Every structure is written in C-alpha cells, then in structure tokens.
Amino acid sequence: MKISRKVSEGILGEGAFDVLAKAKMLEASGVKVIHLEIGEPDFDTPEHIRKAACDAIMRGETHYTPSAGIQPLREAIAEYVGEYYGVKVDWSKQVAVGTGAKQTIFAALCSIVEEGDEVICPDPGYPPYADGVRFSGGRPVFVRLRPEDEFRMTPEAVNEAVTSRTRAVIINSPHNPCGSMLTREQVRGICEVAQDHDLWIISDEIYRGIQFDDFEHVSPMEFAPERVILIDGFSKRYAMTGWRLGYSVAPAEITKNIIKVLNVTTSCPVAFTQWAAITALRGPQDFVKWVAKRFKERRDIALAELDKSEVLRYVKPTGAFYVFVDVSPALRKLGLDSKGFMEWFMEKRNVAVLHGSSMGPSGEGWIRISFGNSDENVREGCRRLVEEVDRVVKS
Ligand SMILES: Cc1ncc(COP(=O)(O)O)c(C=O)c1O
C-alpha cells in the first residue's frame, strides 16, 4: 500500500523536538542534561494571564469557538496590531487565531502556494517555512544568510532569488536561529522587491520585543501593509508556549483562506486560552520588558563564555534568544557533521544543543544555543562547549 511522499519526504519537521526527545531518553537513564536546544522561555506565564484562564474554565469557556477565534480576542488583536503598527485592522476580515503561530504559518502557506510556486525562505531559518511550502506543492528557494552580512536577508539576495514562479518571501526578524534583525533599509528594500514582482511578504514577528542594545524592530507593515501576512503569537513574549495560540493579520482574501485551513485542521483554538490571551494583550506589559531584559543578560552570559574560546565564532545576536555558533573547526577534527556533533556533545558533556543542519542547508557547520534556561545552566553549557571544542581542535 502507498503512503504520501509529500509527507514522508517533503516534511522534515523541527529538529529541536527530536533533540529534546533524545535528551529526555538520556535523562531517563539517570544522566542530568543541560537543555540549550529548545526554543522556549523557561519563565512561567505571568500570574494574571494564568488566572484569566482559570476564570474562563470556571465560567464554562470550554466549548468550540468560531474557527477564526472568539470575537473579543480578534478585536483585541486588531487593536493591538493596529496601534503598534499604525495601521487600520478590521478584526472580522483580517485576523485569524490559530493553534500557535506555527499553525498560522502553515495555513498562510497553504493559502497562497499552488503547485510549482516558489517561496523565498531564509537559510538558515525556522524549518516549518520550507516544510509548509513543500506540503503546499511549492518549492522553497533558500536565500543564504551569511555571517558577513550579520545573518541578515538582503534585498539584493531576495531580488536575485525571484523568478516568474515566486509567490512570496518569508522574513523573520528577530531571527531564529541567528538572533539577527533586519535594518530599516533592508525591510524597505525587500518591500520594494515584493512590490516590483507582486509578491506576498510573510513576516514572522514572533520574537518582536525580545531585542537588545536599542536595535530597532522594523516591520514591512510600515511600507507595504497591503501585501503583508503578519504572523505573531503569545509563545515567546508572554512565555505561553504550551498554550498553543498564535495569529495572522492579513488582507481579507488571504484571511478567508487561512480560516478555511484552520477550520479543517483544528476547528478552533482552545477556548479558555483565547480568553487568557485577551488578558495578555490588554493587561500590563511589564513582563514583556522583563523577558527582554532577562534574555539580554543571558545573551551576555553566553557570549562571555564563548569569548573564552580560541576557536568558536559567532555573530552577536541583537534579538530573540539564540546564538548561532560556528563549530566547523571541531567538526573537521572529529570527522562529524553538525548532527553528529550534537549527538557526540550530548553524550560526552551532557549538554543538548541544536545542530545547524536542522535549520536549513546553510546551517551545516553550526549549532544553535538557546538561552531558554537558567543563567547557571546557560553559563555551564557554554563553558563545557568551549572546553570541549578548544580541547578537540588544539589536540
Ligand atoms: C520563528 C518562529 N516562528 C514561529 C514559531 C512558533 O511559535 P508558536 O509556539 O506560537 O507556534 C517559532 C517557535 O519556535 C519560531 O521560532
């Protein structure tokens, strides 16, 4: 009997979850592992948001909701996005709430991509972009983010990647896994390319707000809102990864399609998490500032350790909570690829990191370190990495 190659070959999945499973297996054998692989804040969701969810459960908000989400949440999102970006958002036509930003990315790609279409994706980049494109029958066209450009997607590189089949370009600033952020000129330039070739811009802004050193966050919403599919959510800014709630804000015709995909896949997002999300958006925002401050401290802890290495190379992250580290000298010495290195390092020093190859072809030779762990664990994990890599390379 046949199975779908579209899934077995087309969908690669998110490597971080595989590494987590591997680390958990090691832990089951009694070993204590330092987790620097998974992309989630280790902080608890703020109490006022948790309380709102409990209240909603007790009120009986435990039923199906409309597929696009409950009206008060869609209104709150429209207001929040409208105010932040200085645009007018019609909650009933432009906002769709999904089970995590990940689902809205998938729904957005299914909504615009047809057989043979091309979508420009950052490489390295968040794996569900390319998977969603392939699943929709399209072809991801990778634009290599180079350390020389501080891992930023340049308008020139996007322009070069455009063909007559290109439907959309995906941007992600602050960026997973590199922690880079696009400059105003780059965002403007990418919008111009999109305008010249009539492309959609999928702008994944899930890490907005987690940015350091006064680096300004710039969105294509500022230059070309009519062609932007904005992806955002609650996971990172409000430490709500397990609540599975994200949203898209897009032109009406796209949103109609997105809602159809949400309808057939999950019917609707969880009812009581939606009520809690209203509290997240309308309540005090000091937690978001605190999260950004704590991640900056963690970044500085990680970089202080990495700087002790005579071998490791990285580009200083300005946002998100990752640093992408070049381990290629150690790979050459060990005769391993980045996945082999991830396994070797986990076994040898009990630290879980994410192999760069899981984030796209250009990620080979690199690893991603997440700051989603305590200061002590981030410091100790990086210390072990430096110790091991320097020893291997110098031996
Ligand atoms: C760039 C990027 N976009 C989207 C998501 C998905 O977030 P959510 O938990 O809302 O599905 C992630 C999660 O790691 C991410 O790194």
JSON list of N, CA and C in Angstrom, two decimals, residues 65 68-80 91 95-98 234 245-247 269-282:
[
{"chain": "A", "resi": 65, "resn": "THR", "atom": "N", "xyz": [-15.19, 27.20, 19.61]},
{"chain": "A", "resi": 65, "resn": "THR", "atom": "CA", "xyz": [-15.40, 28.64, 19.32]},
{"chain": "A", "resi": 65, "resn": "THR", "atom": "C", "xyz": [-15.42, 28.77, 17.80]},
{"chain": "A", "resi": 68, "resn": "ALA", "atom": "N", "xyz": [-12.02, 31.06, 13.47]},
{"chain": "A", "resi": 68, "resn": "ALA", "atom": "CA", "xyz": [-11.05, 32.17, 13.41]},
{"chain": "A", "resi": 68, "resn": "ALA", "atom": "C", "xyz": [-10.75, 32.73, 14.79]},
{"chain": "A", "resi": 69, "resn": "GLY", "atom": "N", "xyz": [-11.41, 32.19, 15.82]},
{"chain": "A", "resi": 69, "resn": "GLY", "atom": "CA", "xyz": [-11.20, 32.69, 17.18]},
{"chain": "A", "resi": 69, "resn": "GLY", "atom": "C", "xyz": [-12.41, 33.49, 17.65]},
{"chain": "A", "resi": 70, "resn": "ILE", "atom": "N", "xyz": [-12.45, 33.73, 18.97]},
{"chain": "A", "resi": 70, "resn": "ILE", "atom": "CA", "xyz": [-13.58, 34.48, 19.53]},
{"chain": "A", "resi": 70, "resn": "ILE", "atom": "C", "xyz": [-13.47, 35.96, 19.17]},
{"chain": "A", "resi": 71, "resn": "GLN", "atom": "N", "xyz": [-14.61, 36.57, 19.01]},
{"chain": "A", "resi": 71, "resn": "GLN", "atom": "CA", "xyz": [-14.62, 37.99, 18.59]},
{"chain": "A", "resi": 71, "resn": "GLN", "atom": "C", "xyz": [-13.82, 38.90, 19.52]},
{"chain": "A", "resi": 72, "resn": "PRO", "atom": "N", "xyz": [-13.97, 38.80, 20.86]},
{"chain": "A", "resi": 72, "resn": "PRO", "atom": "CA", "xyz": [-13.22, 39.73, 21.71]},
{"chain": "A", "resi": 72, "resn": "PRO", "atom": "C", "xyz": [-11.70, 39.59, 21.55]},
{"chain": "A", "resi": 73, "resn": "LEU", "atom": "N", "xyz": [-11.21, 38.37, 21.28]},
{"chain": "A", "resi": 73, "resn": "LEU", "atom": "CA", "xyz": [-9.77, 38.22, 21.07]},
{"chain": "A", "resi": 73, "resn": "LEU", "atom": "C", "xyz": [-9.38, 38.81, 19.71]},
{"chain": "A", "resi": 74, "resn": "ARG", "atom": "N", "xyz": [-10.17, 38.55, 18.70]},
{"chain": "A", "resi": 74, "resn": "ARG", "atom": "CA", "xyz": [-9.84, 39.10, 17.38]},
{"chain": "A", "resi": 74, "resn": "ARG", "atom": "C", "xyz": [-9.87, 40.63, 17.42]},
{"chain": "A", "resi": 75, "resn": "GLU", "atom": "N", "xyz": [-10.80, 41.16, 18.19]},
{"chain": "A", "resi": 75, "resn": "GLU", "atom": "CA", "xyz": [-10.85, 42.63, 18.35]},
{"chain": "A", "resi": 75, "resn": "GLU", "atom": "C", "xyz": [-9.61, 43.14, 19.08]},
{"chain": "A", "resi": 76, "resn": "ALA", "atom": "N", "xyz": [-9.24, 42.41, 20.14]},
{"chain": "A", "resi": 76, "resn": "ALA", "atom": "CA", "xyz": [-8.05, 42.83, 20.92]},
{"chain": "A", "resi": 76, "resn": "ALA", "atom": "C", "xyz": [-6.79, 42.78, 20.05]},
{"chain": "A", "resi": 77, "resn": "ILE", "atom": "N", "xyz": [-6.68, 41.74, 19.21]},
{"chain": "A", "resi": 77, "resn": "ILE", "atom": "CA", "xyz": [-5.52, 41.61, 18.31]},
{"chain": "A", "resi": 77, "resn": "ILE", "atom": "C", "xyz": [-5.52, 42.77, 17.30]},
{"chain": "A", "resi": 78, "resn": "ALA", "atom": "N", "xyz": [-6.71, 43.04, 16.73]},
{"chain": "A", "resi": 78, "resn": "ALA", "atom": "CA", "xyz": [-6.80, 44.12, 15.73]},
{"chain": "A", "resi": 78, "resn": "ALA", "atom": "C", "xyz": [-6.38, 45.45, 16.35]},
{"chain": "A", "resi": 79, "resn": "GLU", "atom": "N", "xyz": [-6.81, 45.67, 17.58]},
{"chain": "A", "resi": 79, "resn": "GLU", "atom": "CA", "xyz": [-6.47, 46.93, 18.25]},
{"chain": "A", "resi": 79, "resn": "GLU", "atom": "C", "xyz": [-4.97, 46.99, 18.56]},
{"chain": "A", "resi": 80, "resn": "TYR", "atom": "N", "xyz": [-4.45, 45.89, 19.09]},
{"chain": "A", "resi": 80, "resn": "TYR", "atom": "CA", "xyz": [-3.03, 45.82, 19.48]},
{"chain": "A", "resi": 80, "resn": "TYR", "atom": "C", "xyz": [-2.12, 46.00, 18.24]},
{"chain": "A", "resi": 91, "resn": "TRP", "atom": "N", "xyz": [-11.00, 43.51, 12.41]},
{"chain": "A", "resi": 91, "resn": "TRP", "atom": "CA", "xyz": [-10.88, 42.22, 13.12]},
{"chain": "A", "resi": 91, "resn": "TRP", "atom": "C", "xyz": [-11.66, 41.12, 12.39]},
{"chain": "A", "resi": 95, "resn": "VAL", "atom": "N", "xyz": [-8.16, 39.16, 10.81]},
{"chain": "A", "resi": 95, "resn": "VAL", "atom": "CA", "xyz": [-7.50, 38.46, 11.93]},
{"chain": "A", "resi": 95, "resn": "VAL", "atom": "C", "xyz": [-7.95, 37.00, 11.99]},
{"chain": "A", "resi": 96, "resn": "ALA", "atom": "N", "xyz": [-6.98, 36.10, 12.06]},
{"chain": "A", "resi": 96, "resn": "ALA", "atom": "CA", "xyz": [-7.28, 34.67, 12.25]},
{"chain": "A", "resi": 96, "resn": "ALA", "atom": "C", "xyz": [-6.42, 34.14, 13.39]},
{"chain": "A", "resi": 97, "resn": "VAL", "atom": "N", "xyz": [-7.06, 33.47, 14.34]},
{"chain": "A", "resi": 97, "resn": "VAL", "atom": "CA", "xyz": [-6.33, 32.95, 15.50]},
{"chain": "A", "resi": 97, "resn": "VAL", "atom": "C", "xyz": [-6.15, 31.44, 15.32]},
{"chain": "A", "resi": 98, "resn": "GLY", "atom": "N", "xyz": [-4.92, 31.00, 15.49]},
{"chain": "A", "resi": 98, "resn": "GLY", "atom": "CA", "xyz": [-4.64, 29.57, 15.29]},
{"chain": "A", "resi": 98, "resn": "GLY", "atom": "C", "xyz": [-4.01, 28.95, 16.52]},
{"chain": "A", "resi": 234, "resn": "PHE", "atom": "N", "xyz": [1.75, 34.34, 21.12]},
{"chain": "A", "resi": 234, "resn": "PHE", "atom": "CA", "xyz": [1.90, 34.62, 22.55]},
{"chain": "A", "resi": 234, "resn": "PHE", "atom": "C", "xyz": [3.05, 33.83, 23.18]},
{"chain": "A", "resi": 245, "resn": "LEU", "atom": "N", "xyz": [-1.18, 29.21, 21.00]},
{"chain": "A", "resi": 245, "resn": "LEU", "atom": "CA", "xyz": [-2.02, 30.28, 20.47]},
{"chain": "A", "resi": 245, "resn": "LEU", "atom": "C", "xyz": [-1.17, 31.25, 19.65]},
{"chain": "A", "resi": 246, "resn": "GLY", "atom": "N", "xyz": [-1.58, 31.46, 18.41]},
{"chain": "A", "resi": 246, "resn": "GLY", "atom": "CA", "xyz": [-0.90, 32.42, 17.55]},
{"chain": "A", "resi": 246, "resn": "GLY", "atom": "C", "xyz": [-1.91, 33.03, 16.61]},
{"chain": "A", "resi": 247, "resn": "TYR", "atom": "N", "xyz": [-1.48, 33.99, 15.80]},
{"chain": "A", "resi": 247, "resn": "TYR", "atom": "CA", "xyz": [-2.45, 34.61, 14.91]},
{"chain": "A", "resi": 247, "resn": "TYR", "atom": "C", "xyz": [-1.80, 35.16, 13.65]},
{"chain": "A", "resi": 269, "resn": "PRO", "atom": "N", "xyz": [-9.13, 27.30, 17.96]},
{"chain": "A", "resi": 269, "resn": "PRO", "atom": "CA", "xyz": [-8.15, 27.20, 19.05]},
{"chain": "A", "resi": 269, "resn": "PRO", "atom": "C", "xyz": [-8.86, 26.90, 20.36]},
{"chain": "A", "resi": 270, "resn": "VAL", "atom": "N", "xyz": [-8.08, 26.48, 21.38]},
{"chain": "A", "resi": 270, "resn": "VAL", "atom": "CA", "xyz": [-8.65, 26.16, 22.69]},
{"chain": "A", "resi": 270, "resn": "VAL", "atom": "C", "xyz": [-9.39, 27.38, 23.25]},
{"chain": "A", "resi": 271, "resn": "ALA", "atom": "N", "xyz": [-10.60, 27.15, 23.77]},
{"chain": "A", "resi": 271, "resn": "ALA", "atom": "CA", "xyz": [-11.46, 28.27, 24.16]},
{"chain": "A", "resi": 271, "resn": "ALA", "atom": "C", "xyz": [-10.87, 29.10, 25.30]},
{"chain": "A", "resi": 272, "resn": "PHE", "atom": "N", "xyz": [-10.48, 28.45, 26.39]},
{"chain": "A", "resi": 272, "resn": "PHE", "atom": "CA", "xyz": [-10.07, 29.25, 27.56]},
{"chain": "A", "resi": 272, "resn": "PHE", "atom": "C", "xyz": [-8.72, 29.92, 27.38]},
{"chain": "A", "resi": 273, "resn": "THR", "atom": "N", "xyz": [-7.85, 29.37, 26.52]},
{"chain": "A", "resi": 273, "resn": "THR", "atom": "CA", "xyz": [-6.58, 30.06, 26.27]},
{"chain": "A", "resi": 273, "resn": "THR", "atom": "C", "xyz": [-6.84, 31.36, 25.51]},
{"chain": "A", "resi": 274, "resn": "GLN", "atom": "N", "xyz": [-7.89, 31.35, 24.69]},
{"chain": "A", "resi": 274, "resn": "GLN", "atom": "CA", "xyz": [-8.20, 32.59, 23.96]},
{"chain": "A", "resi": 274, "resn": "GLN", "atom": "C", "xyz": [-8.60, 33.70, 24.92]},
{"chain": "A", "resi": 275, "resn": "TRP", "atom": "N", "xyz": [-9.39, 33.34, 25.94]},
{"chain": "A", "resi": 275, "resn": "TRP", "atom": "CA", "xyz": [-9.79, 34.36, 26.93]},
{"chain": "A", "resi": 275, "resn": "TRP", "atom": "C", "xyz": [-8.58, 34.87, 27.69]},
{"chain": "A", "resi": 276, "resn": "ALA", "atom": "N", "xyz": [-7.65, 33.96, 28.00]},
{"chain": "A", "resi": 276, "resn": "ALA", "atom": "CA", "xyz": [-6.44, 34.38, 28.70]},
{"chain": "A", "resi": 276, "resn": "ALA", "atom": "C", "xyz": [-5.60, 35.30, 27.82]},
{"chain": "A", "resi": 277, "resn": "ALA", "atom": "N", "xyz": [-5.61, 35.04, 26.52]},
{"chain": "A", "resi": 277, "resn": "ALA", "atom": "CA", "xyz": [-4.80, 35.85, 25.60]},
{"chain": "A", "resi": 277, "resn": "ALA", "atom": "C", "xyz": [-5.31, 37.30, 25.54]},
{"chain": "A", "resi": 278, "resn": "ILE", "atom": "N", "xyz": [-6.59, 37.48, 25.75]},
{"chain": "A", "resi": 278, "resn": "ILE", "atom": "CA", "xyz": [-7.13, 38.86, 25.79]},
{"chain": "A", "resi": 278, "resn": "ILE", "atom": "C", "xyz": [-6.48, 39.59, 26.97]},
{"chain": "A", "resi": 279, "resn": "THR", "atom": "N", "xyz": [-6.39, 38.89, 28.10]},
{"chain": "A", "resi": 279, "resn": "THR", "atom": "CA", "xyz": [-5.74, 39.49, 29.28]},
{"chain": "A", "resi": 279, "resn": "THR", "atom": "C", "xyz": [-4.27, 39.78, 28.98]},
{"chain": "A", "resi": 280, "resn": "ALA", "atom": "N", "xyz": [-3.61, 38.87, 28.25]},
{"chain": "A", "resi": 280, "resn": "ALA", "atom": "CA", "xyz": [-2.19, 39.11, 27.90]},
{"chain": "A", "resi": 280, "resn": "ALA", "atom": "C", "xyz": [-2.06, 40.42, 27.12]},
{"chain": "A", "resi": 281, "resn": "LEU", "atom": "N", "xyz": [-2.92, 40.61, 26.15]},
{"chain": "A", "resi": 281, "resn": "LEU", "atom": "CA", "xyz": [-2.81, 41.80, 25.29]},
{"chain": "A", "resi": 281, "resn": "LEU", "atom": "C", "xyz": [-3.26, 43.08, 25.98]},
{"chain": "A", "resi": 282, "resn": "ARG", "atom": "N", "xyz": [-4.34, 42.97, 26.76]},
{"chain": "A", "resi": 282, "resn": "ARG", "atom": "CA", "xyz": [-4.92, 44.18, 27.35]},
{"chain": "A", "resi": 282, "resn": "ARG", "atom": "C", "xyz": [-4.36, 44.51, 28.74]}
]
